[in-house]
Amino acid sequence: GLRDTSLQLEAQNDLAQFQYDFRQVIERSPDGIVIIKEADIIYVNPSLCHSLGYQSATSVLNHRLLDLIHPGDRAIARKHLAWPEDQTLPGMVRELRFFRVNGESVVLELSPGTSITFENEPAVLLMARDITNRQRALQQLMQADRFHTMGTLASGIIDQMTDPLSVASTSLGTLLEQPLSPPLRDLLQSSRSSMERLEQLVYDLRQFLSSAEDKEGSVDLRALLEGCLKLVRTDLQNRGQVELSLPPTPHVEARIA
């Protein structure tokens, strides 16, 4: 008997080509891709190896995926991986902390699992996008926003303090011009000295906030350093003595932020 197997061979060739194309796509994907079977890793692409700091996929295979996740996130990850066939609703992406091979932490955005057949066996495919740099950039942006808010509040406080300090200092000066008993004169002189220190502090803060604005130009490094030391001199004088010794330093072009 003879049987025409050309269609069967064509189907087998098509399947082999599809498997090859599928492997090429996930090998070259910029996002990390991991395939697990019963929680064990049976495939990782180069992008995920790079994110986790491994030299090759061989070093990652046969690890349990949960073992690569930070202990604080494993409970969430365990629920996320439990029923991949039910993870079809939007918003199921999880941000999880993973361990790199050197022990550092990296944040990956883990997609819902997709049930697939890999090498003729049932498995689950997940995509993992490295968002560590995005997280750091977001934290830096939030910190910069807090600093900007603090600077705005400090500037407003300084403006509110300037006039009362000026009035109080002028009043103390007028009183000291009058005939006074020595104890009262000493008391007023001490108060005026404290007021002058406070005025100098307000002035230094105003100069610091003005120079801290995001701008580019010529910067006097010595003046900048001296201004910073003035702001902390009260705190430093109770801890030690700071001696500033700088050679003549030319101005530099810099961006102050």
C-alpha atoms as one frame of an Amber mdcrd trajectory, in Angstrom:
protein
   0.000   0.000   0.000   1.135   3.544  -0.680   0.230   6.630   1.337   0.795
  10.220   0.316   2.680  11.842   3.222   3.530  15.101   1.490   0.942  17.063
   3.481   2.207  15.556   6.727   5.799  16.420   5.880   4.761  19.922   4.906
   2.962  20.337   8.222   6.025  19.066  10.096   8.249  21.494   8.217   5.866
  24.348   8.941   5.860  23.420  12.629   9.659  23.272  12.728   9.880  26.657
  11.003   7.351  28.127  13.435   9.320  26.802  16.407  12.523  28.245  14.953
  10.900  31.627  14.343   9.400  31.602  17.846  12.808  30.890  19.373  14.401
  33.697  17.333  11.765  36.187  18.458  12.187  35.495  22.151  15.981  35.233
  21.859  16.144  38.738  20.380  13.435  40.316  22.522  14.612  43.415  24.434
  12.385  42.309  27.313  13.282  39.380  29.502  11.410  36.155  28.862  11.324
  33.143  31.156   9.538  29.822  30.695   8.806  27.747  33.767   7.470  24.266
  34.349   6.105  23.571  37.830   7.958  26.675  39.105  11.308  25.479  37.687
  13.012  27.589  35.035  13.442  25.672  31.793  14.274  28.610  29.529  15.482
  32.228  29.808  16.423  34.588  27.014  19.627  36.690  26.924  17.832  39.894
  28.026  16.729  38.365  31.307  20.175  36.850  31.861  21.641  40.324  31.426
  19.147  41.896  33.850  19.983  39.300  36.501  23.735  39.464  35.858  24.216
  35.905  34.596  26.733  35.180  31.858  24.628  32.486  30.202  21.245  30.826
  30.418  22.858  27.610  31.647  23.550  29.272  35.007  19.858  30.035  35.507
  18.227  26.844  34.262  16.687  24.473  36.799  16.518  27.224  39.416  13.139
  27.849  40.979  11.814  31.198  39.867  10.720  32.068  43.402  14.292  31.581
  44.648  15.380  34.504  42.451  12.719  36.812  43.916  13.252  38.939  47.006
  11.765  37.239  50.115   9.559  40.259  50.734   7.880  39.824  47.339   7.588
  36.036  47.209   4.071  35.892  48.651   2.823  38.213  45.899   4.794  36.311
  43.268   3.418  32.976  44.472  -0.149  34.204  43.968   0.797  35.755  40.638
   2.162  32.433  39.353  -0.501  30.175  40.829  -3.123  30.180  38.049  -1.743
  31.497  34.757  -4.901  30.548  32.902  -6.871  33.000  35.090  -4.488  35.939
  34.569  -6.308  37.357  31.590  -7.630  40.525  33.198  -5.791  43.841  32.616
  -3.656  45.268  35.396  -2.117  41.955  36.423   1.465  43.134  35.829   3.478
  42.960  39.048   6.572  44.923  40.045   8.797  42.452  41.885  12.297  42.674
  43.296  14.686  40.054  41.966  18.183  39.147  43.096  21.071  39.621  40.711
  23.861  37.059  40.776  26.004  39.487  42.827  23.296  39.877  45.464  22.050
  43.290  44.339  18.353  43.950  43.931  16.703  44.717  40.602  13.054  45.582
  39.953  11.329  43.659  37.169   7.840  44.179  35.845   6.455  40.646  35.563
   3.665  40.047  33.082   0.806  37.578  33.570   1.743  33.993  32.803   0.674
  32.448  29.516   0.127  28.709  29.196   2.132  27.326  26.263   3.601  24.076
  24.990   7.379  24.187  25.090   9.358  21.264  23.704   6.172  19.196  23.647
   5.452  19.800  27.324   3.025  22.181  29.055   4.735  25.257  30.474   4.137
  28.889  31.433   5.742  31.861  29.674   6.286  35.186  31.463   7.788  38.445
  30.306   9.962  40.482  32.678  10.834  44.111  31.913  13.708  45.684  33.838
  12.366  48.948  35.299  15.151  49.567  37.830  16.435  52.682  36.042  12.882
  53.966  35.664  12.302  53.507  39.389  15.532  55.338  40.225  14.670  58.179
  37.870  11.220  58.462  39.455  12.731  58.562  42.957  15.208  61.239  41.892
  12.385  63.249  40.352  10.343  62.992  43.553  13.356  63.982  45.645  14.056
  66.964  43.390  10.404  67.999  43.693  10.634  67.793  47.507  13.799  69.908
  47.479  12.084  72.466  45.267   9.109  72.596  47.637  11.395  72.963  50.657
  13.295  75.744  48.914  10.063  77.580  48.157   8.906  77.263  51.769  12.299
  78.381  53.104  12.302  81.389  50.781   8.861  82.401  52.032   9.925  82.041
  55.672  13.036  84.133  55.059  10.955  86.877  53.458   8.652  86.894  56.504
  11.617  87.099  58.902  13.540  89.887  57.173  11.380  92.872  58.171  10.832
  91.893  61.854  14.561  91.262  62.260  15.375  94.625  60.744  12.909  96.405
  63.054  14.193  94.563  66.130  17.830  95.277  65.271  17.108  98.980  64.686
  15.176  99.209  67.960  18.015  97.605  69.910  20.477 100.026  68.325  18.300
 102.986  69.333  18.044 101.716  72.927  21.807 101.286  73.178  22.273 104.963
  72.299  20.371 105.905  75.455  21.953 106.194  78.927  21.579 102.758  80.491
  22.802 100.926  83.545  25.742  98.549  82.835  23.747  95.326  83.437  20.963
  96.464  81.090  23.462  97.645  78.463  25.226  94.275  78.577  21.917  92.474
  78.181  20.877  94.631  75.217  24.315  94.288  73.629  24.111  90.508  73.930
  20.638  90.583  72.380  21.871  92.766  69.528  24.792  90.397  68.845  22.385
  87.469  68.689  20.128  89.454  66.379  23.062  90.250  64.083  23.996  86.571
  63.898  20.408  85.735  63.022  20.379  88.426  60.324  23.619  87.018  58.904
  22.107  83.533  58.879  19.030  84.795  57.013  21.298  86.563  54.531  23.402
  83.406  54.007  20.260  81.330  53.495  18.964  83.817  50.952  22.268  83.706
  49.075  22.344  79.915  49.222  18.802  79.573  47.879  19.586  82.060  45.141
  22.729  80.150  44.094  20.953  76.775  44.352  18.618  77.562  41.476  19.146
  75.385  38.443  21.431  77.504  36.263  24.662  77.469  34.333  27.531  79.905
  34.416  30.782  80.896  36.066  31.090  79.552  39.613  33.485  80.675  42.333
  34.220  77.404  44.118  35.756  79.080  47.147  32.774  81.379  47.691  30.408
  78.449  47.212  32.254  76.347  49.787  32.499  79.208  52.272  28.762  79.802
  51.938  28.029  76.149  52.691  30.284  76.244  55.764  28.508  79.343  57.052
  25.188  77.526  56.990  26.495  74.704  59.194  28.962  76.606  61.362  26.659
  76.605  64.397  26.372  72.828  64.243  30.078  72.383  63.543  31.334  74.557
  66.375  29.946  72.097  68.923  31.712  69.149  67.267  35.058  70.378  66.098
  37.016  73.036  64.285  37.047  73.413  60.525  40.015  75.070  58.853  39.569
  76.067  55.235  42.792  76.250  53.234  42.366  76.618  49.504  44.868  77.792
  46.898  43.741  80.456  44.446  41.071  78.743  42.370  39.869  80.089  39.031
  36.170  80.253  38.303  34.756  77.227  36.513  31.845  76.824  34.153  29.324
  74.612  35.906  25.672  73.802  36.188  24.305  74.371  39.674  21.246  72.249
  40.442
